[in-house]
Short mmCIF file of C-alpha atoms in Angstrom, two decimals:
data_model
loop_
_atom_site.label_atom_id
_atom_site.label_comp_id
_atom_site.label_asym_id
_atom_site.label_seq_id
_atom_site.Cartn_x
_atom_site.Cartn_y
_atom_site.Cartn_z
CA MET A 1 0.00 0.00 0.00
CA SER A 2 2.37 2.62 -1.25
CA ASP A 3 0.34 4.87 -3.57
CA LEU A 4 -1.92 7.62 -2.32
CA GLU A 5 -4.85 6.34 -4.39
CA ASN A 6 -4.88 3.13 -2.35
CA PHE A 7 -6.42 5.04 0.56
CA THR A 8 -10.19 5.47 0.62
CA PRO A 9 -11.55 8.15 3.01
CA LYS A 10 -14.07 7.01 5.61
CA LEU A 11 -16.31 9.54 7.34
CA THR A 12 -16.60 9.23 11.13
CA ALA A 13 -19.40 10.42 13.42
CA ASP A 14 -17.78 13.74 14.37
CA GLY A 15 -17.40 14.80 10.73
CA SER A 16 -13.68 14.00 10.46
CA PHE A 17 -12.25 11.38 8.12
CA THR A 18 -10.04 8.35 8.56
CA PHE A 19 -8.73 5.46 6.44
CA VAL A 20 -9.15 1.70 6.63
CA SER A 21 -5.94 -0.31 6.61
CA GLN A 22 -6.02 -3.08 4.03
CA GLU A 23 -3.08 -4.76 5.74
CA PHE A 24 -4.59 -4.90 9.23
CA GLY A 25 -8.28 -4.90 8.31
CA GLU A 26 -9.00 -2.08 10.76
CA SER A 27 -9.76 1.62 10.62
CA PHE A 28 -7.05 4.01 11.75
CA HIS A 29 -9.58 5.59 14.12
CA SER A 30 -12.85 4.87 15.87
CA HIS A 31 -15.97 5.35 13.75
CA TYR A 32 -17.33 7.41 16.65
CA GLY A 33 -14.99 10.23 15.71
CA ALA A 34 -11.40 10.34 14.50
CA GLN A 35 -10.75 13.90 15.59
CA GLN A 36 -12.35 13.60 19.02
CA GLU A 37 -10.39 10.39 19.63
CA SER A 38 -7.12 12.30 19.25
CA PHE A 39 -8.16 14.93 21.77
CA PHE A 40 -9.95 12.75 24.31
CA LYS A 41 -7.85 9.57 24.17
CA PHE A 42 -4.42 11.16 23.87
CA VAL A 43 -4.17 14.93 24.38
CA GLU A 44 -6.40 15.23 27.45
CA PRO A 45 -5.06 12.17 29.32
CA THR A 46 -1.49 13.46 28.90
CA GLN A 47 -2.65 16.84 30.25
CA LEU A 48 -0.98 18.90 27.57
CA ALA A 49 -3.12 21.96 28.24
CA THR A 50 -1.52 22.15 31.69
CA ALA A 51 1.94 21.10 30.54
CA ALA A 52 1.86 23.83 27.87
CA GLN A 53 2.87 26.37 30.53
CA LYS A 54 6.39 24.94 30.29
CA PRO A 55 8.81 26.65 27.91
CA VAL A 56 9.61 23.37 26.13
CA LEU A 57 7.50 20.23 25.56
CA ARG A 58 8.59 16.98 23.94
CA LEU A 59 6.15 14.56 22.32
CA LEU A 60 6.69 11.02 21.06
CA ASP A 61 3.94 9.92 18.66
CA VAL A 62 4.12 6.14 18.18
CA CYS A 63 2.33 5.18 14.97
CA TYR A 64 2.00 8.72 13.64
CA GLY A 65 -0.47 7.58 10.98
CA LEU A 66 -2.59 10.43 9.64
CA GLY A 67 -0.94 12.82 12.09
CA TYR A 68 -4.11 13.58 14.05
CA ASN A 69 -2.61 13.06 17.50
CA THR A 70 0.27 15.41 16.79
CA ALA A 71 -2.07 17.95 15.20
CA ALA A 72 -4.40 17.87 18.21
CA ALA A 73 -1.43 18.24 20.55
CA LEU A 74 -0.02 21.26 18.72
CA GLN A 75 -3.44 22.90 18.57
CA THR A 76 -3.93 22.41 22.31
CA ILE A 77 -0.45 23.50 23.36
CA TRP A 78 -0.27 26.65 21.27
CA ALA A 79 -3.82 27.69 22.19
CA VAL A 80 -2.60 27.89 25.78
CA ASN A 81 0.95 29.11 25.18
CA PRO A 82 1.81 30.27 21.64
CA SER A 83 5.48 30.64 22.62
CA CYS A 84 5.90 27.08 23.89
CA CYS A 85 8.68 25.33 21.97
CA VAL A 86 7.55 21.86 20.96
CA GLU A 87 9.76 18.96 19.89
CA VAL A 88 8.02 16.05 18.19
CA ILE A 89 9.27 12.66 17.09
CA GLY A 90 6.81 10.55 15.15
CA LEU A 91 7.30 6.86 14.41
CA GLU A 92 5.57 5.56 11.28
CA VAL A 93 6.12 2.49 9.12
CA ASN A 94 4.29 3.75 6.03
CA PRO A 95 5.05 7.31 4.86
CA ALA A 96 2.14 7.18 2.41
CA VAL A 97 -0.39 7.34 5.26
CA PRO A 98 0.24 10.94 6.43
CA GLN A 99 0.79 11.98 2.82
CA ALA A 100 -2.61 10.59 1.85
CA ALA A 101 -4.25 12.47 4.72
CA ILE A 102 -2.85 15.72 3.33
CA ALA A 103 -3.71 14.79 -0.28
CA HIS A 104 -7.34 14.11 0.70
CA HIS A 105 -7.57 17.45 2.58
CA PHE A 106 -8.52 15.78 5.86
CA TYR A 107 -7.55 18.85 7.87
CA ASP A 108 -9.81 21.25 6.00
CA ASN A 109 -12.57 20.99 8.62
CA TRP A 110 -10.24 20.89 11.63
CA ASN A 111 -9.99 24.65 12.06
CA CYS A 112 -6.28 23.96 12.26
CA ASN A 113 -3.71 26.65 11.49
CA TYR A 114 -0.83 24.24 11.06
CA ILE A 115 -1.66 22.45 7.82
CA GLU A 116 1.53 23.62 6.11
CA ILE A 117 3.58 22.31 9.03
CA LEU A 118 1.83 18.94 8.86
CA LYS A 119 2.26 18.83 5.09
CA GLU A 120 5.97 19.48 5.32
CA LEU A 121 6.35 16.83 8.02
CA ALA A 122 4.42 14.29 5.94
CA PHE A 123 6.41 14.80 2.76
CA GLU A 124 9.83 15.96 4.00
CA HIS A 125 9.79 14.01 7.30
CA GLN A 126 11.12 17.00 9.19
CA VAL A 127 10.14 20.58 9.89
CA GLN A 128 11.61 23.37 11.96
CA THR A 129 10.12 26.71 12.94
CA PRO A 130 10.91 29.07 15.83
CA CYS A 131 8.50 27.07 18.04
CA LEU A 132 8.65 23.60 16.53
CA LYS A 133 11.24 20.97 15.80
CA ALA A 134 9.62 17.82 14.41
CA LYS A 135 10.80 14.75 12.57
CA LEU A 136 9.19 11.61 11.28
CA LEU A 137 11.21 8.41 11.58
CA ILE A 138 10.11 5.97 8.90
CA GLY A 139 10.42 2.22 9.47
CA ASP A 140 9.58 -0.51 11.95
CA ALA A 141 9.01 1.27 15.29
CA ARG A 142 10.90 -1.51 17.05
CA THR A 143 13.99 -0.30 15.21
CA THR A 144 13.37 3.45 15.16
CA ILE A 145 12.65 3.55 18.92
CA LYS A 146 16.30 2.65 19.42
CA LEU A 147 17.28 5.82 17.57
CA VAL A 148 15.03 7.82 19.88
CA LEU A 149 16.71 6.26 22.90
CA GLN A 150 20.19 6.89 21.52
CA SER A 151 19.34 10.57 20.95
CA GLY A 152 18.52 11.03 24.64
CA PHE A 153 14.99 12.21 23.82
CA TRP A 154 12.80 12.34 26.94
CA ALA A 155 9.13 12.72 26.16
CA ASP A 156 6.70 14.68 28.31
CA ALA A 157 3.92 12.81 26.52
CA ILE A 158 3.89 9.55 24.60
CA PHE A 159 0.99 8.61 22.34
CA LEU A 160 0.84 4.81 21.90
CA ASP A 161 -1.52 4.31 18.97
CA PRO A 162 -0.83 1.13 16.94
CA PHE A 163 -3.52 -1.07 15.47
CA SER A 164 -5.14 -3.45 17.96
CA PRO A 165 -2.97 -5.94 19.90
CA PRO A 166 -4.29 -9.02 18.03
CA GLN A 167 -3.49 -7.39 14.67
CA CYS A 168 -0.25 -5.60 15.58
CA PRO A 169 1.15 -7.40 18.65
CA GLN A 170 4.75 -6.40 17.94
CA LEU A 171 4.07 -2.87 19.22
CA TRP A 172 2.35 -4.01 22.42
CA THR A 173 5.02 -6.35 23.77
CA VAL A 174 6.73 -6.20 27.15
CA GLU A 175 10.02 -5.42 25.40
CA PHE A 176 8.74 -2.62 23.17
CA ILE A 177 6.81 -0.93 25.95
CA LYS A 178 9.93 -1.12 28.12
CA GLN A 179 11.74 0.85 25.42
CA LEU A 180 8.97 3.44 25.51
CA SER A 181 9.21 3.74 29.29
CA LEU A 182 12.92 4.56 28.93
CA CYS A 183 11.95 7.47 26.65
CA LEU A 184 9.34 8.79 29.09
CA HIS A 185 10.34 11.75 31.26
CA PRO A 186 10.06 11.05 35.01
CA ASP A 187 7.07 13.43 35.12
CA GLY A 188 5.72 12.41 31.72
CA LEU A 189 2.54 10.55 30.80
CA LEU A 190 1.90 7.79 28.27
CA ALA A 191 -1.61 7.43 26.85
CA THR A 192 -3.20 4.70 24.76
CA TYR A 193 -6.73 3.86 23.67
CA SER A 194 -6.30 0.22 24.73
CA CYS A 195 -7.47 -1.29 28.00
CA ALA A 196 -6.46 -4.84 27.03
CA ALA A 197 -5.13 -6.81 30.00
CA ALA A 198 -2.05 -7.87 28.02
CA VAL A 199 -1.22 -4.22 27.31
CA ARG A 200 -1.73 -3.15 30.92
CA THR A 201 0.45 -6.02 32.13
CA ALA A 202 3.21 -4.87 29.79
CA LEU A 203 2.94 -1.32 31.14
CA LEU A 204 3.17 -2.61 34.72
CA SER A 205 6.12 -4.80 33.78
CA ALA A 206 7.92 -1.68 32.52
CA GLY A 207 7.67 -0.22 36.03
CA LEU A 208 4.80 2.14 35.24
CA VAL A 209 1.59 2.69 37.19
CA ILE A 210 -1.68 2.75 35.31
CA TYR A 211 -5.06 4.47 35.43
CA SER A 212 -8.19 4.29 33.30
CA THR A 213 -9.16 7.16 31.04
CA PRO A 214 -12.84 7.94 30.38
CA PRO A 215 -14.53 6.02 27.54
CA VAL A 216 -14.82 7.91 24.26
CA GLY A 217 -17.47 6.67 21.87
CA ARG A 218 -17.28 3.06 22.96
CA ARG A 219 -17.99 1.74 26.47
CA SER A 220 -14.49 0.64 27.46
CA PRO A 221 -11.84 3.06 28.78
CA GLY A 222 -8.34 3.82 27.62
CA THR A 223 -5.19 3.73 29.73
CA VAL A 224 -2.73 6.34 30.95
CA ALA A 225 0.59 5.36 32.52
CA ALA A 226 3.35 7.14 34.40
CA HIS A 227 6.51 6.41 36.34
CA ALA A 228 6.02 5.66 40.02
CA ARG A 229 7.92 7.95 42.33
CA GLY A 230 8.31 8.35 46.06
CA GLY A 231 6.57 11.13 47.89
CA GLY A 232 5.43 12.08 51.33
CA VAL A 233 1.84 12.67 52.40
CA GLY A 234 0.40 15.70 50.67
CA GLU A 235 3.24 16.02 48.17
CA HIS A 236 1.13 14.73 45.30
CA THR A 237 -2.52 15.53 44.79
CA SER A 238 -3.51 12.33 43.02
CA THR A 239 -4.43 8.99 44.52
CA PRO A 240 -2.17 6.26 43.13
CA PHE A 241 -3.56 3.07 41.65
CA ASP A 242 -2.69 0.44 44.23
CA PHE A 243 -3.31 -2.93 42.65
CA ALA A 244 -2.08 -4.89 45.64
CA THR A 245 -4.41 -3.47 48.29
CA SER A 246 -7.66 -4.85 46.87
CA ALA A 247 -6.60 -7.65 44.56
CA PRO A 248 -3.44 -9.34 45.83
CA VAL A 249 -1.69 -11.57 43.33
CA PRO A 250 -0.91 -15.03 44.73
CA SER A 251 2.77 -15.84 44.32
CA SER A 252 1.97 -18.92 42.23
CA GLU A 253 0.00 -16.84 39.76
CA VAL A 254 2.69 -14.17 39.55
CA GLU A 255 5.21 -16.91 38.85
CA MET A 256 3.08 -18.36 36.06
CA LEU A 257 2.40 -14.91 34.66
CA GLY A 258 6.13 -14.57 34.23
CA THR A 259 6.30 -10.83 34.78
CA SER A 260 7.50 -8.53 37.52
CA GLN A 261 3.91 -7.28 37.94
CA GLY A 262 3.22 -8.54 41.44
CA LYS A 263 6.71 -7.86 42.73
CA SER A 264 6.95 -4.34 41.36
CA LEU A 265 3.55 -3.36 42.70
CA SER A 266 4.14 -4.77 46.18
CA ASN A 267 7.54 -3.08 46.31
CA ARG A 268 5.99 0.26 45.38
CA GLU A 269 3.34 -0.21 48.04
CA SER A 270 5.94 -0.93 50.73
CA ARG A 271 7.89 2.18 49.76
CA GLY A 272 4.75 4.33 49.75
CA GLU A 273 5.40 5.48 46.18
CA GLU A 274 2.92 7.62 44.28
CA VAL A 275 2.51 9.04 40.84
CA SER A 276 1.51 12.64 40.23
CA LEU A 277 -1.08 12.98 37.49
CA GLY A 278 -2.25 16.47 38.40
CA LYS A 279 -5.67 17.77 39.33
CA GLU A 280 -7.40 16.21 36.31
CA SER A 281 -6.34 12.69 37.21
CA PRO A 282 -7.96 9.72 35.47
CA LEU A 283 -9.70 7.15 37.65
CA PRO A 284 -8.05 4.25 39.47
CA LEU A 285 -8.89 0.87 38.01
CA SER A 286 -12.27 -0.58 38.94
CA GLN A 287 -12.61 -3.98 40.57
CA VAL A 288 -13.57 -5.61 37.27
CA GLU A 289 -10.42 -4.16 35.67
CA LYS A 290 -8.21 -5.32 38.53
CA GLU A 291 -9.56 -8.84 38.33
CA HIS A 292 -9.07 -8.80 34.56
CA LEU A 293 -5.34 -8.52 35.26
CA LEU A 294 -5.48 -11.85 37.10
CA THR A 295 -6.79 -13.81 34.12
CA ARG A 296 -5.04 -15.46 31.20
CA ALA A 297 -5.92 -12.42 29.10
CA ALA A 298 -3.27 -10.57 31.11
CA ILE A 299 -0.45 -12.72 29.78
CA PRO A 300 1.46 -10.22 27.66
CA TYR A 301 2.90 -10.39 24.19
CA ARG A 302 6.65 -10.99 24.13
CA ASP A 303 9.29 -10.25 21.52
CA PRO A 304 12.70 -10.82 23.19
CA GLN A 305 14.83 -9.51 20.32
CA LEU A 306 12.31 -6.94 19.05
CA SER A 307 12.36 -8.62 15.67
CA ASP A 308 9.90 -11.54 15.61
CA PRO A 309 7.09 -11.68 13.02
CA THR A 310 3.49 -11.30 14.12
CA GLU A 311 2.67 -15.01 13.90
CA VAL A 312 5.55 -15.95 16.20
CA ILE A 313 4.59 -13.35 18.81
CA VAL A 314 0.94 -14.45 18.79
CA LYS A 315 1.81 -18.15 18.98
CA ARG A 316 4.24 -17.57 21.86
CA ARG A 317 1.51 -15.90 23.88
CA GLN A 318 -1.04 -18.60 23.05
CA GLN A 319 1.36 -21.28 24.25
CA GLU A 320 1.99 -19.41 27.48
CA GLN A 321 -1.75 -19.03 28.02
CA GLN A 322 -2.34 -22.75 27.50
CA THR A 323 0.07 -23.68 30.29
CA SER A 324 -0.95 -20.87 32.65
CA CYS A 325 -2.51 -21.46 36.06
CA LEU A 326 -4.27 -18.09 35.92
CA GLU A 327 -8.05 -17.95 35.89
CA PRO A 328 -9.55 -18.53 32.44
CA THR A 329 -10.80 -15.25 31.06
CA SER A 330 -14.19 -16.83 30.33
CA HIS A 331 -14.72 -17.36 34.07
CA TRP A 332 -14.00 -13.70 34.78
CA ARG A 333 -16.32 -12.66 31.96
CA LYS A 334 -19.23 -14.75 33.26
CA ARG A 335 -18.69 -13.47 36.79
CA TRP A 336 -19.03 -9.84 35.73
CA LEU A 337 -21.53 -9.99 32.88
CA LEU A 338 -24.49 -9.60 35.23
CA GLY A 339 -23.36 -6.19 36.44
CA THR A 340 -23.54 -2.97 34.44
CA GLN A 341 -19.94 -2.06 35.26
CA GLY A 342 -18.76 -5.44 34.05
CA ARG A 343 -20.78 -5.30 30.82
CA ASP A 344 -19.47 -1.85 29.99
CA PHE A 345 -15.86 -2.85 30.45
CA ILE A 346 -16.01 -6.36 28.99
CA GLY A 347 -17.53 -5.23 25.69
CA THR A 348 -14.28 -4.34 23.93
CA SER A 349 -11.55 -4.96 26.48
CA LEU A 350 -10.34 -8.42 25.52
#
């Protein structure tokens, strides 16, 4: 899919357009609204309107795609602070995608003043203005993320926006998300639309703490993650997600899960660590979400060398699930289907 004519526009409910990927068989955005998804699933959870008060902000846009997340971020930041200097690194495997978005005039109804910037970034893969330094790294994100790490880039916000875990597992693995965590500033936030247990387990395994973000369009929430950090009473205004206090993980299950999830969480609890997410903090995980992390669905995708093909990654996880002593996900689903909270979350969370 290399030519611009291979992309057919698809109208979404908020009046913005997206594409459908022939390779992955999925739309690039929710049919509920491509534009609103960028603002509500990525920009708001990473609290860029507040962070825009800083003189410099750094953004890492994983799976840049049509460029909507970056566009929404720039619009939000500069509406608050026009003099904020923004540095953006976008990771994208197919350069034709952002080019097609420009060619089809997708930004015409965005009320966006930065179309020329987005056009230059799409076609030249870099752009620099007095308040912006942006570049697009083309290739497999598992390779280009290493370049980001080597450059010493520390992101204030990371947008994790690949296709769904079953279709694109290579960008949801424990190893890849660990690389992302190393690029995240100590006070930074990582946001994703996914609430899949395998994804959340990978985030926890990277030493991050997780919260739910409000549902947008569909019933299930997204996820925001941050580094845990120590702090005394009253130092941080948010209440940390404490997985261990209400849903302890038996040592046998942690062992079978094969991650540092239980250990890292109990260690953080004993040290009294918190994460500061500011006054607009997302919600701690609900009981149904916590118990989801104790099922076989929580077994993460793995890619030890960051180079395995999709089929190998999927098969590796399936084999680990088959030998796991964790609760079958079907049991968890039946247990919660009777309740409204469970039905809302279960709908699209697996």
